Amino acid sequence: MKSIQCNRIVAKNLALLYGEAARRFGKMPAFATRKSALQWHPVSYKELYNQGLNLATGLINLGVMARDHVGLFGDNRYEWMLADYGVQLCGAADVPRGRDVSDAELHYIIDHAGIKVSFVETKQLATRLLKLKPQLPGLEHIIMLVPKADVPEGILTLDSIRQEGARLRESGDRTAEERIAGIKPDDLFTLIYTSGTTGTPKGVMLSHDNMMSQIRNLPGQYGCSDRILSVLPIWHVFERVIEMYTISFGGCTYYSSILTLSEDMQNVEPTFMASAPRLWEKIHEKILLNVRKSHPVRQLLFHIAYFLSKQYKNSEYFITNRNLKMKPQPAWQRFLLMPLHVLRWVVVLPWYGFFNAAVLERIRLGAGGCLAATISGGGALPIHIDKFFNYVGIPVLEGYGLTETSPVVSVRPKINLIVGTVGPPIKETEVRIVCSDTGKILYPDNGCALNGRGKRGEILVRGPQVMKGYFREDTLTGAAIRNGWLHTGDIGMMTHNNCLKILGRSKATIVLSSGENVEPEPLEMQLLRSRFIDQCVVVGQDRKFLGLLVVPNLSEFGKIGLNSVSMSELAVMPEAREIIKKEIRRLISQTGGYKKYEQIGEFRILPDKFEIGKELTNLFKIKRHVVAEKYQDVIEELFTKTSKK
Amino acid sequence: MELPDQLLYTHDQALLGLMIAIIMLGMGASLTINDFRAVARNPKGVFTGFLSQFGLMPLIALGMSIVLGLHPAFAISLILIGCLPGGTTSNMFTYFSRGSVALSISMTTASTLLALIMMPIIINLYTVGFTAQLSADLRVGGEETEFVIPTGNIISSLVLVLLPVILGMILRRKSPGWAKTAEDTAGFLAVIVILYLIVTAFLRHGDLFIKTPKEIYIASVGLGLAGFFFGYWFSRLIGMKPIFQRAISLETGIQNTPVAFAIILLSFNEPVQSQMLWLAILYATFIVMTSSIITLYFRRKGKFDWDVYKNIQIHNRLFGEDYVTHYPDGYLPKRLVNDPSQGTQPAQNRKKAS
């Protein structure tokens, strides 16, 4: 017999999911908004659905047709979710983007997607769009999300439309129900414009079917008692799938922000959290900082605990066959090593048990103490961060996906967690590895030993989550989806325990003038282990050697006595250069297994940090083309000056 | 069974003494005045715990001594262990077993104070038969002495043991940072010293483990297990909520063994001292293993109740004291349906509402 708490709602489309959630979870809180640290405002599933129906009726009254595209520009807040409810319940699709959208993007998206009605979050955004309106003949209505603010002329408010809808529904209007019944599985629920790490925005068309397949196929067991802390931009597909997933099992989403995150973690004690790698790096840094600040005895205890946990977990991974296997492991080797690992496991167990309980639990309490799992996506998680959290006892489930795959292709399940991989593909999903030059299928390949595992190539995906295509970009769609397979442009391999391992983006691959191919991402991740390096970018396309652009960590330099006001000041300090140089040598050395052409020949300290919206995407991924453009002179100087020497 | 004349050398005893002092200091460092106030806030739980700790547990010890036909020295030791107060170890295990830590701390606090009165009474009452037997044995051996329980000494060693606890509490008030360190160090030291004692005992008197009759093993393992079992069912039958059942069960089974070491070393002499000490060492070793296993079991079994409880706690913390969480129909099992907060949040009590 299935118990209800394990049941996820499986519906045909999002509108029906919302309805079923309201029926099943009724008065349970669905979303909570922060007023102050210990004062949050909950909205129940039923309230949300009823408000959503009212809003949908209001939108229909405003002229929104089924399958229309409705703009939704703003960041995490309850009204955003309500607007999404409204759009889904009137059978339309939303076109979301964050508050930091530029005027040019705004213009491009509204024009390209043919948006008639658009939500905007703030007054500031509303005025900006109002100015653009004359150039956008299709745009009819602008609706502001923020409730209590003075409204510029020519702008509607969400509240007024909802109230109008409520009045209509009271007088018996049931058009929303008709629209819901009319939604086809193939209809879009959203049209997401990605700027991604390359090029101009593309509108990714995701259907109800895409999203429902994700909810159906994601692993994990959650229920009404789960609390999800939300920090990622709400309009990003990774965050959205988590929101929909949460609705499907009746959990409550708490909207936090980067600034209040650590406080909110303490107060909300989330059981689940999704975030991008950069955030885990920050948390990792903070934990280590707290350890360094603590009493020497406790520092020692932490290091003993961490060491023991590492020994224990590594043996456990070996015994349960969950160690990263990029090369095949011969049976005799496993047979010989097994007794050693079992012995180590048994010897370490009691000590690990004690230190885990007494020391590591304190660390976990820093993250609220209830985290059953955390999920990382939207970029590669550096391996040392990955290991750190797993050793400390906060299981990090790294996943892989693209906006084009709504987004999850694979994720590590909690019961089969293999550090260093992004887990096996989720149900109903097929993955192929093909040679990026010849297009030859490397995995799965029956004719080859071990079915082609361990071979690197481009990742291809086929499954119910793959998008319908790029909106009004047939050539691009045709290039991305060939014979039903989505070409991801990412380089990866299938490990010998059937997990996907991501090795880089083919578009980011640096080809040196010597013809050697270098993946910059693994090198950058290795370099990020240095506490002096905050961010870095490896460059060197068509050059003789690799160069590095470094964003230094000012506070760490300050701690060792190199106080400087700005990074440009630090950049000219010979001591700082010396330290960075040493760090690079230490981290990327030939003795450490790096090839000769992977050595960093020269580096420059940059005068500014990377910023979100400029050099970084909203998920903190580096936009290489932006960095390359912005620091063109620095890069040019780096290579010319050194080669003259 | 014959034990070597001296189970512990003088330096071992000094080490043990130091360890006891540090552990008790660590225990004090984990307590605040609020913990004493908390006793008053949950009188029903603390009283149930009291009945379980000073009523059930000594009876179990007595019963086991009789059924297993233990040698009087071992029997006295077992009864002594049976009526010990709880220690900080039980608080830690309760935390991980998803039980009420507040109740566990309250019970530890209350029982440590009450031990001053209860322990002498219970020991005297329950060991009557065994002391008589011991005296008879001694007379057969040609000695003209009578074995009596050193009640006065027991009380003074208890007082002595409580001194570092008070010191620890002062430390906590003065410097919370140091108090935290003391707490961690104490736990670590306890494990080290117990292991040291076991290992040295093993090296010096390796045959001791073989010579020790199986009743002694049964008694030292069984006492804790029986405590868990009866503590659990007693509190359950009395109608306590699941999170309290787990706390009471662990508090009943896990005793503050350092106190036992102190009493045995300070109040008893040979020929019974070594035997008493041996049983206490065995109990201290096995209880760590049994309570770890029980804790893992409770942790798994209590997950659902705990998640519900925790969720409600947080709802009331963030949405206001009077927020009522309406779980969907059929989600909560019968034991939680009337009060999913398990008696910790008044607003969640459905019985009163309807």
mmCIF file of C-alpha atoms in Angstrom, chain A residues 71-323:
data_model
loop_
_atom_site.group_PDB
_atom_site.id
_atom_site.type_symbol
_atom_site.label_atom_id
_atom_site.label_comp_id
_atom_site.label_asym_id
_atom_site.label_seq_id
_atom_site.Cartn_x
_atom_site.Cartn_y
_atom_site.Cartn_z
ATOM 1 C CA GLY A 71 5.833 38.525 -20.204
ATOM 2 C CA LEU A 72 6.927 38.047 -16.606
ATOM 3 C CA PHE A 73 9.875 40.191 -15.598
ATOM 4 C CA GLY A 74 10.944 40.097 -11.983
ATOM 5 C CA ASP A 75 12.702 38.218 -9.221
ATOM 6 C CA ASN A 76 11.743 35.902 -6.399
ATOM 7 C CA ARG A 77 8.566 36.924 -4.657
ATOM 8 C CA TYR A 78 5.137 35.477 -3.960
ATOM 9 C CA GLU A 79 3.429 37.639 -6.579
ATOM 10 C CA TRP A 80 5.703 36.138 -9.224
ATOM 11 C CA MET A 81 4.372 32.708 -8.400
ATOM 12 C CA LEU A 82 0.822 34.038 -8.370
ATOM 13 C CA ALA A 83 1.348 35.586 -11.806
ATOM 14 C CA ASP A 84 2.625 32.216 -13.037
ATOM 15 C CA TYR A 85 -0.501 30.550 -11.603
ATOM 16 C CA GLY A 86 -2.645 33.109 -13.392
ATOM 17 C CA VAL A 87 -0.898 32.577 -16.714
ATOM 18 C CA GLN A 88 -1.023 28.767 -16.506
ATOM 19 C CA LEU A 89 -4.678 28.729 -15.424
ATOM 20 C CA CYS A 90 -5.728 30.781 -18.442
ATOM 21 C CA GLY A 91 -3.954 28.413 -20.781
ATOM 22 C CA ALA A 92 -1.193 30.819 -21.762
ATOM 23 C CA ALA A 93 2.591 30.559 -21.440
ATOM 24 C CA ASP A 94 4.892 32.932 -19.609
ATOM 25 C CA VAL A 95 8.086 34.488 -20.867
ATOM 26 C CA PRO A 96 10.181 35.097 -17.750
ATOM 27 C CA ARG A 97 13.296 37.110 -17.137
ATOM 28 C CA GLY A 98 14.921 38.672 -14.067
ATOM 29 C CA ARG A 99 14.756 42.241 -12.832
ATOM 30 C CA ASP A 100 18.262 42.869 -14.213
ATOM 31 C CA VAL A 101 17.066 42.542 -17.816
ATOM 32 C CA SER A 102 18.530 45.258 -20.033
ATOM 33 C CA ASP A 103 16.422 47.554 -22.192
ATOM 34 C CA ALA A 104 17.794 45.943 -25.316
ATOM 35 C CA GLU A 105 16.895 42.460 -24.106
ATOM 36 C CA LEU A 106 13.473 43.649 -22.977
ATOM 37 C CA HIS A 107 12.818 45.065 -26.399
ATOM 38 C CA TYR A 108 14.147 41.988 -28.185
ATOM 39 C CA ILE A 109 12.202 39.493 -26.077
ATOM 40 C CA ILE A 110 8.845 41.318 -26.157
ATOM 41 C CA ASP A 111 9.108 41.853 -29.870
ATOM 42 C CA HIS A 112 10.377 38.378 -30.713
ATOM 43 C CA ALA A 113 7.909 36.511 -28.506
ATOM 44 C CA GLY A 114 4.972 38.672 -29.641
ATOM 45 C CA ILE A 115 4.000 39.628 -26.085
ATOM 46 C CA LYS A 116 0.712 41.514 -25.673
ATOM 47 C CA VAL A 117 0.461 41.528 -21.909
ATOM 48 C CA SER A 118 3.442 41.714 -19.619
ATOM 49 C CA PHE A 119 3.987 41.567 -15.878
ATOM 50 C CA VAL A 120 6.803 43.624 -14.413
ATOM 51 C CA GLU A 121 7.893 43.441 -10.811
ATOM 52 C CA THR A 122 8.833 46.957 -9.757
ATOM 53 C CA LYS A 123 7.850 50.525 -10.465
ATOM 54 C CA GLN A 124 11.321 51.153 -11.866
ATOM 55 C CA LEU A 125 10.944 48.311 -14.356
ATOM 56 C CA ALA A 126 7.432 49.478 -15.219
ATOM 57 C CA THR A 127 8.646 52.966 -16.097
ATOM 58 C CA ARG A 128 11.440 51.529 -18.209
ATOM 59 C CA LEU A 129 9.049 49.369 -20.157
ATOM 60 C CA LEU A 130 6.622 52.256 -20.502
ATOM 61 C CA LYS A 131 9.357 54.222 -22.271
ATOM 62 C CA LEU A 132 9.962 51.342 -24.676
ATOM 63 C CA LYS A 133 6.248 50.858 -25.344
ATOM 64 C CA PRO A 134 6.006 53.245 -28.305
ATOM 65 C CA GLN A 135 8.517 51.078 -30.183
ATOM 66 C CA LEU A 136 6.579 47.915 -29.342
ATOM 67 C CA PRO A 137 3.255 48.107 -31.196
ATOM 68 C CA GLY A 138 2.195 44.630 -30.049
ATOM 69 C CA LEU A 139 2.457 45.389 -26.344
ATOM 70 C CA GLU A 140 -0.982 46.300 -24.983
ATOM 71 C CA HIS A 141 -0.860 46.073 -21.188
ATOM 72 C CA ILE A 142 1.780 46.338 -18.497
ATOM 73 C CA ILE A 143 0.908 44.889 -15.108
ATOM 74 C CA MET A 144 2.928 45.645 -12.006
ATOM 75 C CA LEU A 145 3.505 42.898 -9.401
ATOM 76 C CA VAL A 146 4.501 44.916 -6.321
ATOM 77 C CA PRO A 147 1.291 45.526 -4.391
ATOM 78 C CA LYS A 148 1.826 48.606 -2.237
ATOM 79 C CA ALA A 149 3.443 51.218 -4.434
ATOM 80 C CA ASP A 150 2.306 54.237 -6.373
ATOM 81 C CA VAL A 151 1.505 53.198 -9.889
ATOM 82 C CA PRO A 152 2.697 55.178 -12.925
ATOM 83 C CA GLU A 153 0.023 56.147 -15.386
ATOM 84 C CA GLY A 154 -0.771 53.562 -18.031
ATOM 85 C CA ILE A 155 0.214 50.671 -15.769
ATOM 86 C CA LEU A 156 -2.206 48.137 -14.299
ATOM 87 C CA THR A 157 -1.670 46.319 -11.042
ATOM 88 C CA LEU A 158 -1.891 42.642 -10.328
ATOM 89 C CA ASP A 159 -4.262 43.323 -7.456
ATOM 90 C CA SER A 160 -6.744 45.256 -9.595
ATOM 91 C CA ILE A 161 -6.867 42.499 -12.221
ATOM 92 C CA ARG A 162 -7.291 39.861 -9.572
ATOM 93 C CA GLN A 163 -10.150 41.802 -8.000
ATOM 94 C CA GLU A 164 -11.816 42.254 -11.352
ATOM 95 C CA GLY A 165 -11.439 38.518 -11.931
ATOM 96 C CA ALA A 166 -12.883 37.762 -8.500
ATOM 97 C CA ARG A 167 -15.927 39.891 -9.310
ATOM 98 C CA LEU A 168 -16.417 38.073 -12.604
ATOM 99 C CA ARG A 169 -16.094 34.676 -10.954
ATOM 100 C CA GLU A 170 -18.646 35.645 -8.329
ATOM 101 C CA SER A 171 -21.090 36.407 -11.086
ATOM 102 C CA GLY A 172 -20.538 32.903 -12.453
ATOM 103 C CA ASP A 173 -17.647 33.350 -14.895
ATOM 104 C CA ARG A 174 -16.003 29.970 -15.423
ATOM 105 C CA THR A 175 -13.869 30.720 -18.470
ATOM 106 C CA ALA A 176 -10.696 29.772 -16.580
ATOM 107 C CA GLU A 177 -12.000 26.212 -16.136
ATOM 108 C CA GLU A 178 -12.723 26.031 -19.865
ATOM 109 C CA ARG A 179 -9.220 27.197 -20.654
ATOM 110 C CA ILE A 180 -7.706 24.582 -18.286
ATOM 111 C CA ALA A 181 -9.691 21.851 -19.985
ATOM 112 C CA GLY A 182 -8.410 23.090 -23.321
ATOM 113 C CA ILE A 183 -4.685 22.803 -22.515
ATOM 114 C CA LYS A 184 -2.946 20.217 -24.682
ATOM 115 C CA PRO A 185 0.136 18.327 -23.466
ATOM 116 C CA ASP A 186 2.130 19.858 -26.278
ATOM 117 C CA ASP A 187 1.249 23.449 -25.355
ATOM 118 C CA LEU A 188 3.984 25.646 -23.981
ATOM 119 C CA PHE A 189 3.995 26.507 -20.314
ATOM 120 C CA THR A 190 6.973 28.784 -20.689
ATOM 121 C CA LEU A 191 9.238 30.351 -23.236
ATOM 122 C CA ILE A 192 12.595 31.023 -21.647
ATOM 123 C CA TYR A 193 15.048 33.330 -23.310
ATOM 124 C CA THR A 194 18.554 32.219 -22.470
ATOM 125 C CA SER A 195 21.550 34.420 -22.754
ATOM 126 C CA GLY A 196 23.608 31.565 -21.430
ATOM 127 C CA THR A 197 27.347 31.693 -21.768
ATOM 128 C CA THR A 198 27.259 32.399 -25.501
ATOM 129 C CA GLY A 199 25.589 34.635 -28.039
ATOM 130 C CA THR A 200 22.192 36.307 -28.484
ATOM 131 C CA PRO A 201 19.081 35.302 -26.515
ATOM 132 C CA LYS A 202 17.221 32.257 -27.812
ATOM 133 C CA GLY A 203 13.650 31.450 -26.822
ATOM 134 C CA VAL A 204 13.518 27.907 -25.479
ATOM 135 C CA MET A 205 10.028 26.439 -25.872
ATOM 136 C CA LEU A 206 9.135 24.138 -22.995
ATOM 137 C CA SER A 207 5.818 22.318 -22.969
ATOM 138 C CA HIS A 208 3.595 21.072 -20.180
ATOM 139 C CA ASP A 209 4.688 17.590 -21.129
ATOM 140 C CA ASN A 210 8.344 18.552 -20.624
ATOM 141 C CA MET A 211 7.725 19.781 -17.101
ATOM 142 C CA MET A 212 5.384 16.953 -16.107
ATOM 143 C CA SER A 213 7.962 14.406 -17.192
ATOM 144 C CA GLN A 214 10.474 16.049 -14.870
ATOM 145 C CA ILE A 215 8.131 15.863 -11.904
ATOM 146 C CA ARG A 216 7.406 12.243 -12.708
ATOM 147 C CA ASN A 217 11.027 11.216 -13.163
ATOM 148 C CA LEU A 218 13.039 13.103 -10.577
ATOM 149 C CA PRO A 219 14.302 10.804 -7.831
ATOM 150 C CA GLY A 220 13.672 11.389 -4.143
ATOM 151 C CA GLN A 221 10.996 10.998 -1.491
ATOM 152 C CA TYR A 222 9.586 14.163 -0.015
ATOM 153 C CA GLY A 223 6.351 15.129 1.665
ATOM 154 C CA CYS A 224 4.222 17.792 3.321
ATOM 155 C CA SER A 225 6.728 18.301 6.132
ATOM 156 C CA ASP A 226 9.519 19.404 3.848
ATOM 157 C CA ARG A 227 10.811 22.952 3.792
ATOM 158 C CA ILE A 228 12.583 24.250 0.731
ATOM 159 C CA LEU A 229 14.705 27.362 0.878
ATOM 160 C CA SER A 230 14.757 29.216 -2.413
ATOM 161 C CA VAL A 231 17.689 31.434 -3.386
ATOM 162 C CA LEU A 232 18.155 30.902 -7.117
ATOM 163 C CA PRO A 233 16.504 33.306 -9.558
ATOM 164 C CA ILE A 234 12.899 32.122 -9.773
ATOM 165 C CA TRP A 235 12.662 32.473 -13.533
ATOM 166 C CA HIS A 236 15.551 30.131 -14.158
ATOM 167 C CA VAL A 237 14.320 26.734 -15.264
ATOM 168 C CA PHE A 238 16.382 24.946 -12.587
ATOM 169 C CA GLU A 239 14.632 26.871 -9.825
ATOM 170 C CA ARG A 240 11.278 26.472 -11.536
ATOM 171 C CA VAL A 241 11.492 22.721 -11.727
ATOM 172 C CA ILE A 242 12.273 22.681 -8.004
ATOM 173 C CA GLU A 243 9.212 24.861 -7.345
ATOM 174 C CA MET A 244 6.935 22.603 -9.413
ATOM 175 C CA TYR A 245 8.448 19.541 -7.815
ATOM 176 C CA THR A 246 7.760 21.038 -4.392
ATOM 177 C CA ILE A 247 4.150 21.744 -5.324
ATOM 178 C CA SER A 248 3.762 18.153 -6.460
ATOM 179 C CA PHE A 249 4.533 16.769 -2.994
ATOM 180 C CA GLY A 250 3.034 19.553 -0.894
ATOM 181 C CA GLY A 251 6.157 21.087 0.607
ATOM 182 C CA CYS A 252 6.562 24.737 1.442
ATOM 183 C CA THR A 253 8.946 27.054 -0.408
ATOM 184 C CA TYR A 254 10.553 29.814 1.648
ATOM 185 C CA TYR A 255 11.872 32.751 -0.353
ATOM 186 C CA SER A 256 15.277 33.776 0.881
ATOM 187 C CA SER A 257 18.002 35.892 -0.688
ATOM 188 C CA ILE A 258 21.775 35.804 -0.901
ATOM 189 C CA LEU A 259 22.049 38.514 1.747
ATOM 190 C CA THR A 260 19.889 36.797 4.353
ATOM 191 C CA LEU A 261 20.751 33.233 3.423
ATOM 192 C CA SER A 262 22.750 32.137 6.458
ATOM 193 C CA GLU A 263 20.236 33.656 8.839
ATOM 194 C CA ASP A 264 17.342 32.062 6.975
ATOM 195 C CA MET A 265 19.069 28.695 6.998
ATOM 196 C CA GLN A 266 19.157 28.875 10.798
ATOM 197 C CA ASN A 267 15.530 29.933 11.144
ATOM 198 C CA VAL A 268 13.818 27.921 8.427
ATOM 199 C CA GLU A 269 15.980 24.813 8.928
ATOM 200 C CA PRO A 270 15.342 23.704 5.346
ATOM 201 C CA THR A 271 15.137 20.013 4.522
ATOM 202 C CA PHE A 272 16.025 20.612 0.911
ATOM 203 C CA MET A 273 17.768 23.285 -1.057
ATOM 204 C CA ALA A 274 18.810 23.893 -4.620
ATOM 205 C CA SER A 275 21.667 26.108 -5.507
ATOM 206 C CA ALA A 276 24.477 26.917 -7.875
ATOM 207 C CA PRO A 277 28.116 25.895 -7.245
ATOM 208 C CA ARG A 278 29.228 29.416 -6.427
ATOM 209 C CA LEU A 279 26.927 29.457 -3.423
ATOM 210 C CA TRP A 280 28.321 26.205 -2.078
ATOM 211 C CA GLU A 281 31.776 27.703 -2.434
ATOM 212 C CA LYS A 282 30.669 30.650 -0.336
ATOM 213 C CA ILE A 283 29.174 28.424 2.343
ATOM 214 C CA HIS A 284 32.288 26.284 2.323
ATOM 215 C CA GLU A 285 34.450 29.363 2.791
ATOM 216 C CA LYS A 286 32.293 30.514 5.644
ATOM 217 C CA ILE A 287 32.421 27.193 7.447
ATOM 218 C CA LEU A 288 36.206 27.111 7.182
ATOM 219 C CA LEU A 289 36.394 30.682 8.392
ATOM 220 C CA ASN A 290 34.315 29.815 11.455
ATOM 221 C CA VAL A 291 36.565 26.837 12.123
ATOM 222 C CA ARG A 292 39.675 29.009 11.839
ATOM 223 C CA LYS A 293 38.183 31.524 14.236
ATOM 224 C CA SER A 294 37.290 28.920 16.839
ATOM 225 C CA HIS A 295 39.325 27.757 19.812
ATOM 226 C CA PRO A 296 42.492 25.758 18.908
ATOM 227 C CA VAL A 297 41.176 22.647 20.660
ATOM 228 C CA ARG A 298 38.019 22.780 18.622
ATOM 229 C CA GLN A 299 39.976 23.390 15.433
ATOM 230 C CA LEU A 300 41.956 20.274 16.177
ATOM 231 C CA LEU A 301 38.762 18.334 16.862
ATOM 232 C CA PHE A 302 37.347 19.498 13.552
ATOM 233 C CA HIS A 303 40.412 18.405 11.634
ATOM 234 C CA ILE A 304 40.411 14.997 13.333
ATOM 235 C CA ALA A 305 36.706 14.641 12.581
ATOM 236 C CA TYR A 306 37.152 15.619 8.952
ATOM 237 C CA PHE A 307 40.091 13.269 8.527
ATOM 238 C CA LEU A 308 38.195 10.347 10.033
ATOM 239 C CA SER A 309 35.133 11.069 7.958
ATOM 240 C CA LYS A 310 37.249 11.114 4.831
ATOM 241 C CA GLN A 311 38.759 7.712 5.650
ATOM 242 C CA TYR A 312 35.411 6.275 6.589
ATOM 243 C CA LYS A 313 33.504 7.606 3.588
ATOM 244 C CA ASN A 314 36.184 6.632 1.108
ATOM 245 C CA SER A 315 36.133 3.056 2.334
ATOM 246 C CA GLU A 316 32.363 3.087 2.336
ATOM 247 C CA TYR A 317 32.320 4.336 -1.244
ATOM 248 C CA PHE A 318 34.762 1.629 -2.234
ATOM 249 C CA ILE A 319 32.872 -1.172 -0.504
ATOM 250 C CA THR A 320 29.504 -0.120 -1.906
ATOM 251 C CA ASN A 321 31.005 0.417 -5.349
ATOM 252 C CA ARG A 322 30.383 4.137 -5.311
ATOM 253 C CA ASN A 323 33.850 5.483 -5.958
#
